[in-house]
PDB file of C-alpha atoms in Angstrom:
ATOM      1  CA  MET D  52       7.280  43.655  -9.508  1.00 80.00           C
ATOM      2  CA  VAL D  53       9.485  42.142  -6.797  1.00 79.00           C
ATOM      3  CA  ALA D  54       6.515  40.147  -5.506  1.00 80.00           C
ATOM      4  CA  SER D  55       5.850  38.893  -9.019  1.00 78.00           C
ATOM      5  CA  VAL D  56       9.455  37.742  -9.474  1.00 74.00           C
ATOM      6  CA  ALA D  57       9.495  36.131  -6.017  1.00 74.00           C
ATOM      7  CA  GLY D  58       6.190  34.400  -6.727  1.00 75.00           C
ATOM      8  CA  GLY D  59       7.496  33.107 -10.056  1.00 71.00           C
ATOM      9  CA  PHE D  60      10.662  31.833  -8.392  1.00 65.00           C
ATOM     10  CA  TRP D  61       8.637  30.114  -5.649  1.00 71.00           C
ATOM     11  CA  LEU D  62       6.329  28.506  -8.229  1.00 75.00           C
ATOM     12  CA  GLN D  63       9.295  27.226 -10.244  1.00 73.00           C
ATOM     13  CA  ARG D  64      10.888  25.729  -7.110  1.00 68.00           C
ATOM     14  CA  ALA D  65       7.577  24.084  -6.141  1.00 71.00           C
ATOM     15  CA  ARG D  66       7.319  22.531  -9.610  1.00 68.00           C
ATOM     16  CA  GLN D  67      10.898  21.266  -9.413  1.00 60.00           C
ATOM     17  CA  ARG D  68      10.235  19.702  -5.988  1.00 57.00           C
ATOM     18  CA  ALA D  69       7.037  18.045  -7.244  1.00 60.00           C
ATOM     19  CA  GLU D  70       8.835  16.672 -10.309  1.00 52.00           C
ATOM     20  CA  TRP D  71      11.680  15.362  -8.187  1.00 50.00           C
ATOM     21  CA  ASN D  72       9.219  13.642  -5.818  1.00 57.00           C
ATOM     22  CA  ARG D  73       7.425  12.090  -8.800  1.00 54.00           C
ATOM     23  CA  VAL D  74      10.674  10.754 -10.287  1.00 48.00           C
ATOM     24  CA  ARG D  75      11.920   9.509  -6.904  1.00 51.00           C
ATOM     25  CA  THR D  76       8.643   7.769  -6.156  1.00 52.00           C
ATOM     26  CA  GLN D  77       8.473   6.097  -9.559  1.00 58.00           C
ATOM     27  CA  ALA D  78      11.990   4.761  -9.101  1.00 78.00           C
ATOM     28  CA  LEU D  79      11.236   3.295  -5.660  1.00 91.00           C
ATOM     29  CA  ARG D  80      12.440  -0.289  -5.375  1.00 95.00           C
ATOM     30  CA  LEU D  81      12.828  -2.118  -2.074  1.00 96.00           C
ATOM     31  CA  ARG D  82      14.445  -5.449  -1.292  1.00 96.00           C
ATOM     32  CA  ILE D  83      12.785  -7.656   1.307  1.00 96.00           C
ATOM     33  CA  ALA D  84      15.845  -7.275   3.585  1.00 96.00           C
ATOM     34  CA  GLU D  85      15.319  -3.496   3.543  1.00 97.00           C
ATOM     35  CA  ILE D  86      11.663  -3.989   4.426  1.00 97.00           C
ATOM     36  CA  ASP D  87      12.544  -6.358   7.283  1.00 97.00           C
ATOM     37  CA  ALA D  88      14.892  -3.712   8.732  1.00 96.00           C
ATOM     38  CA  LEU D  89      12.099  -1.122   9.045  1.00 97.00           C
ATOM     39  CA  ASP D  90      10.106  -0.514  12.204  1.00 96.00           C
ATOM     40  CA  HIS D  91       6.315  -0.857  12.019  1.00 95.00           C
ATOM     41  CA  ARG D  92       5.689   2.860  11.369  1.00 96.00           C
ATOM     42  CA  ALA D  93       8.349   3.122   8.632  1.00 97.00           C
ATOM     43  CA  PHE D  94       6.843  -0.043   7.121  1.00 98.00           C
ATOM     44  CA  GLU D  95       3.477   1.716   6.801  1.00 98.00           C
ATOM     45  CA  PHE D  96       5.093   4.716   5.100  1.00 97.00           C
ATOM     46  CA  ALA D  97       6.982   2.381   2.735  1.00 97.00           C
ATOM     47  CA  ILE D  98       3.700   0.724   1.715  1.00 98.00           C
ATOM     48  CA  ARG D  99       2.167   4.159   1.157  1.00 98.00           C
ATOM     49  CA  ASP D 100       5.125   5.113  -1.025  1.00 97.00           C
ATOM     50  CA  LEU D 101       4.885   1.889  -3.050  1.00 97.00           C
ATOM     51  CA  MET D 102       1.218   2.596  -3.736  1.00 97.00           C
ATOM     52  CA  ARG D 103       2.151   6.131  -4.824  1.00 97.00           C
ATOM     53  CA  ARG D 104       4.883   4.711  -7.052  1.00 96.00           C
ATOM     54  CA  ASP D 105       2.185   2.744  -8.871  1.00 96.00           C
ATOM     55  CA  GLY D 106       0.092   5.852  -9.508  1.00 95.00           C
ATOM     56  CA  CYS D 107      -2.212   5.853  -6.485  1.00 97.00           C
ATOM     57  CA  ALA D 108      -3.245   8.719  -4.275  1.00 98.00           C
ATOM     58  CA  ALA D 109      -2.243   7.207  -0.922  1.00 98.00           C
ATOM     59  CA  GLU D 110      -2.030   8.294   2.686  1.00 98.00           C
ATOM     60  CA  GLN D 111      -0.654   6.669   5.808  1.00 97.00           C
ATOM     61  CA  ILE D 112      -3.333   6.777   8.514  1.00 95.00           C
ATOM     62  CA  GLY D 113      -2.074   4.074  10.880  1.00 82.00           C
ATOM     63  CA  GLY D 114      -1.852   4.624  14.597  1.00 85.00           C
ATOM     64  CA  ALA D 115      -4.238   4.652  17.500  1.00 86.00           C
ATOM     65  CA  GLY D 116      -7.826   4.748  16.263  1.00 87.00           C
ATOM     66  CA  ASP D 117      -6.995   3.822  12.663  1.00 93.00           C
ATOM     67  CA  ASP D 118      -9.919   1.357  12.469  1.00 95.00           C
ATOM     68  CA  ALA D 119      -7.702  -1.429  11.108  1.00 96.00           C
ATOM     69  CA  CYS D 120      -6.393   0.579   8.149  1.00 97.00           C
ATOM     70  CA  ASP D 121      -2.792   1.763   8.025  1.00 98.00           C
ATOM     71  CA  VAL D 122      -2.768   2.921   4.399  1.00 98.00           C
ATOM     72  CA  ARG D 123      -5.742   4.163   2.394  1.00 98.00           C
ATOM     73  CA  ALA D 124      -5.257   4.581  -1.335  1.00 98.00           C
ATOM     74  CA  THR D 125      -7.179   5.229  -4.528  1.00 97.00           C
ATOM     75  CA  ASP D 126      -5.698   3.522  -7.567  1.00 97.00           C
ATOM     76  CA  PRO D 127      -5.707   4.948 -11.116  1.00 96.00           C
ATOM     77  CA  ALA D 128      -8.904   2.989 -11.847  1.00 95.00           C
ATOM     78  CA  GLY D 129     -10.723   4.759  -8.998  1.00 96.00           C
ATOM     79  CA  ARG D 130     -10.823   1.766  -6.628  1.00 97.00           C
ATOM     80  CA  VAL D 131     -10.341   2.505  -2.920  1.00 98.00           C
ATOM     81  CA  TRP D 132      -7.881   0.304  -1.024  1.00 98.00           C
ATOM     82  CA  ALA D 133      -7.785  -0.192   2.757  1.00 98.00           C
ATOM     83  CA  ILE D 134      -4.482  -1.807   3.715  1.00 98.00           C
ATOM     84  CA  GLN D 135      -3.692  -3.140   7.164  1.00 98.00           C
ATOM     85  CA  CYS D 136       0.073  -3.574   7.598  1.00 98.00           C
ATOM     86  CA  LYS D 137       1.603  -6.186   9.883  1.00 97.00           C
ATOM     87  CA  HIS D 138       5.367  -5.885  10.112  1.00 97.00           C
ATOM     88  CA  ARG D 139       7.213  -8.830  11.609  1.00 96.00           C
ATOM     89  CA  ARG D 140      10.668  -8.070  12.966  1.00 92.00           C
ATOM     90  CA  ASP D 141      11.719 -11.659  12.230  1.00 93.00           C
ATOM     91  CA  GLY D 142      10.071 -11.795   8.795  1.00 91.00           C
ATOM     92  CA  ASP D 143       8.640 -15.220   7.981  1.00 90.00           C
ATOM     93  CA  ARG D 144      10.214 -16.644  11.148  1.00 93.00           C
ATOM     94  CA  GLY D 145       8.002 -14.367  13.243  1.00 92.00           C
ATOM     95  CA  SER D 146       4.473 -15.092  14.367  1.00 95.00           C
ATOM     96  CA  ALA D 147       1.913 -15.688  11.645  1.00 98.00           C
ATOM     97  CA  VAL D 148      -0.850 -13.156  11.039  1.00 98.00           C
ATOM     98  CA  GLY D 149      -4.066 -14.799  12.191  1.00 98.00           C
ATOM     99  CA  VAL D 150      -7.794 -14.663  11.612  1.00 98.00           C
ATOM    100  CA  GLY D 151      -8.314 -12.033  14.337  1.00 98.00           C
ATOM    101  CA  VAL D 152      -6.561  -9.363  12.277  1.00 98.00           C
ATOM    102  CA  LEU D 153      -8.630 -10.293   9.223  1.00 98.00           C
ATOM    103  CA  GLN D 154     -11.833 -10.060  11.255  1.00 98.00           C
ATOM    104  CA  GLN D 155     -10.944  -6.523  12.324  1.00 97.00           C
ATOM    105  CA  VAL D 156     -10.275  -5.527   8.711  1.00 98.00           C
ATOM    106  CA  ASN D 157     -13.486  -7.199   7.561  1.00 98.00           C
ATOM    107  CA  GLY D 158     -15.454  -5.126  10.070  1.00 97.00           C
ATOM    108  CA  THR D 159     -14.048  -1.762   9.008  1.00 97.00           C
ATOM    109  CA  ALA D 160     -12.474  -1.750   5.525  1.00 97.00           C
ATOM    110  CA  ARG D 161     -15.676  -1.419   3.521  1.00 97.00           C
ATOM    111  CA  GLN D 162     -17.972   0.061   6.151  1.00 96.00           C
ATOM    112  CA  VAL D 163     -15.665   2.684   7.688  1.00 96.00           C
ATOM    113  CA  HIS D 164     -13.068   3.316   4.971  1.00 97.00           C
ATOM    114  CA  GLY D 165     -15.307   2.811   1.910  1.00 97.00           C
ATOM    115  CA  ALA D 166     -12.871   0.291   0.454  1.00 97.00           C
ATOM    116  CA  ASP D 167     -13.433  -1.652  -2.730  1.00 97.00           C
ATOM    117  CA  ILE D 168     -10.355  -3.717  -1.897  1.00 98.00           C
ATOM    118  CA  ALA D 169      -9.432  -4.840   1.620  1.00 98.00           C
ATOM    119  CA  VAL D 170      -5.832  -5.996   2.110  1.00 98.00           C
ATOM    120  CA  VAL D 171      -3.812  -7.391   4.967  1.00 98.00           C
ATOM    121  CA  LEU D 172      -0.137  -7.090   4.106  1.00 98.00           C
ATOM    122  CA  THR D 173       2.837  -8.559   5.952  1.00 98.00           C
ATOM    123  CA  ASN D 174       6.529  -9.143   5.512  1.00 98.00           C
ATOM    124  CA  GLY D 175       5.867 -12.445   7.245  1.00 97.00           C
ATOM    125  CA  ARG D 176       3.273 -15.147   6.733  1.00 98.00           C
ATOM    126  CA  PHE D 177      -0.365 -15.955   7.401  1.00 98.00           C
ATOM    127  CA  SER D 178      -1.721 -18.749   9.575  1.00 98.00           C
ATOM    128  CA  SER D 179      -3.251 -21.761   7.856  1.00 98.00           C
ATOM    129  CA  LYS D 180      -6.707 -20.679   9.065  1.00 98.00           C
ATOM    130  CA  ALA D 181      -6.299 -17.068   7.890  1.00 98.00           C
ATOM    131  CA  ILE D 182      -5.797 -18.002   4.236  1.00 98.00           C
ATOM    132  CA  PRO D 183      -9.208 -19.617   3.594  1.00 98.00           C
ATOM    133  CA  TRP D 184     -10.919 -17.109   5.902  1.00 98.00           C
ATOM    134  CA  GLY D 185      -9.526 -14.223   3.871  1.00 98.00           C
ATOM    135  CA  ARG D 186     -10.582 -15.806   0.586  1.00 97.00           C
ATOM    136  CA  GLU D 187     -14.120 -16.423   1.901  1.00 97.00           C
ATOM    137  CA  HIS D 188     -14.482 -12.804   3.066  1.00 97.00           C
ATOM    138  CA  ARG D 189     -12.827 -11.130   0.045  1.00 97.00           C
ATOM    139  CA  ILE D 190      -9.783  -9.919   1.961  1.00 98.00           C
ATOM    140  CA  HIS D 191      -6.603  -9.990  -0.082  1.00 98.00           C
ATOM    141  CA  LEU D 192      -3.595 -11.404   1.727  1.00 98.00           C
ATOM    142  CA  VAL D 193      -0.179 -10.110   0.715  1.00 98.00           C
ATOM    143  CA  ASP D 194       2.529 -12.288   2.217  1.00 98.00           C
ATOM    144  CA  ARG D 195       6.301 -12.037   2.112  1.00 98.00           C
ATOM    145  CA  ARG D 196       6.594 -13.544  -1.373  1.00 97.00           C
ATOM    146  CA  VAL D 197       4.047 -11.223  -2.999  1.00 97.00           C
ATOM    147  CA  LEU D 198       5.359  -8.206  -1.067  1.00 98.00           C
ATOM    148  CA  SER D 199       8.892  -8.957  -2.232  1.00 97.00           C
ATOM    149  CA  GLU D 200       7.820  -9.146  -5.872  1.00 97.00           C
ATOM    150  CA  TRP D 201       5.732  -5.967  -5.641  1.00 97.00           C
ATOM    151  CA  ALA D 202       8.357  -3.939  -3.760  1.00 97.00           C
ATOM    152  CA  ALA D 203      11.015  -4.913  -6.302  1.00 96.00           C
ATOM    153  CA  GLY D 204       8.991  -2.977  -8.842  1.00 92.00           C
ATOM    154  CA  SER D 205       7.894  -5.731 -11.167  1.00 74.00           C
ATOM    155  CA  ARG D 206       4.222  -4.804 -11.427  1.00 91.00           C
ATOM    156  CA  PRO D 207       1.596  -2.869  -9.485  1.00 96.00           C
ATOM    157  CA  LEU D 208      -0.029  -4.693  -6.594  1.00 97.00           C
ATOM    158  CA  TRP D 209      -3.373  -5.097  -8.379  1.00 97.00           C
ATOM    159  CA  ASP D 210      -1.627  -7.138 -11.096  1.00 96.00           C
ATOM    160  CA  LEU D 211      -0.300  -9.561  -8.473  1.00 96.00           C
ATOM    161  CA  LEU D 212      -3.637 -10.271  -6.759  1.00 96.00           C
ATOM    162  CA  ASN D 213      -6.585 -12.395  -7.846  1.00 93.00           C
ATOM    163  CA  ARG D 214     -10.219 -11.346  -7.934  1.00 92.00           C
ATOM    164  CA  ILE D 215      -9.692  -7.578  -8.004  1.00 94.00           C
ATOM    165  CA  PRO D 216     -12.962  -5.707  -8.651  1.00 92.00           C
ATOM    166  CA  PRO D 217     -13.353  -3.879 -11.971  1.00 91.00           C
ATOM    167  CA  PRO D 218     -12.419  -0.194 -12.232  1.00 90.00           C
ATOM    168  CA  ARG D 219     -14.849   2.354 -10.814  1.00 81.00           C
ATOM    169  CA  ARG D 220     -14.332   4.586 -13.822  1.00 67.00           C
ATOM    170  CA  PRO D 221     -13.186   3.917 -17.378  1.00 60.00           C
ATOM    171  CA  THR D 222      -9.436   4.051 -17.871  1.00 55.00           C
ATOM    172  CA  ALA D 223      -7.487   5.232 -20.905  1.00 56.00           C
ATOM    173  CA  LEU D 224      -6.912   1.561 -21.747  1.00 51.00           C
ATOM    174  CA  SER D 225     -10.621   0.661 -21.676  1.00 45.00           C
TER     175      SER D 225
END
């Protein structure tokens, strides 16, 4: 009987923690200044949390041997996202993200991570050559402006990007 009561108490506490995490995640809003103040690892976790806020199952996998994917997520429509994060300490005044990063993502996002959507995301900017290269190779570029809008909580990331593939599975809205 004691084990039953203890188990019930533990289950109730676990449910309360899960509900609190859900509410906290849904309320997540970040200003670009807060994002700029993060280090590169905290930036990856913030992107993971923003994807979770929007209803995705997301994990931070960045680090040595990440195969050019810092955050892997599955959105509510079943699409798999491979996101490479590039944090710039100086924001848009820092060095631009170039074609080399996009080439790495292009070589691994779909083949290694099974991504439907490949993204390179930065709190900075992209080089003038990276923008057309990304478009040509179906890599979505999320710059400071788009990141700022998304992190503020206006809409999910997929609503802010062009040419997103259709859902893998029917949604409740379909």
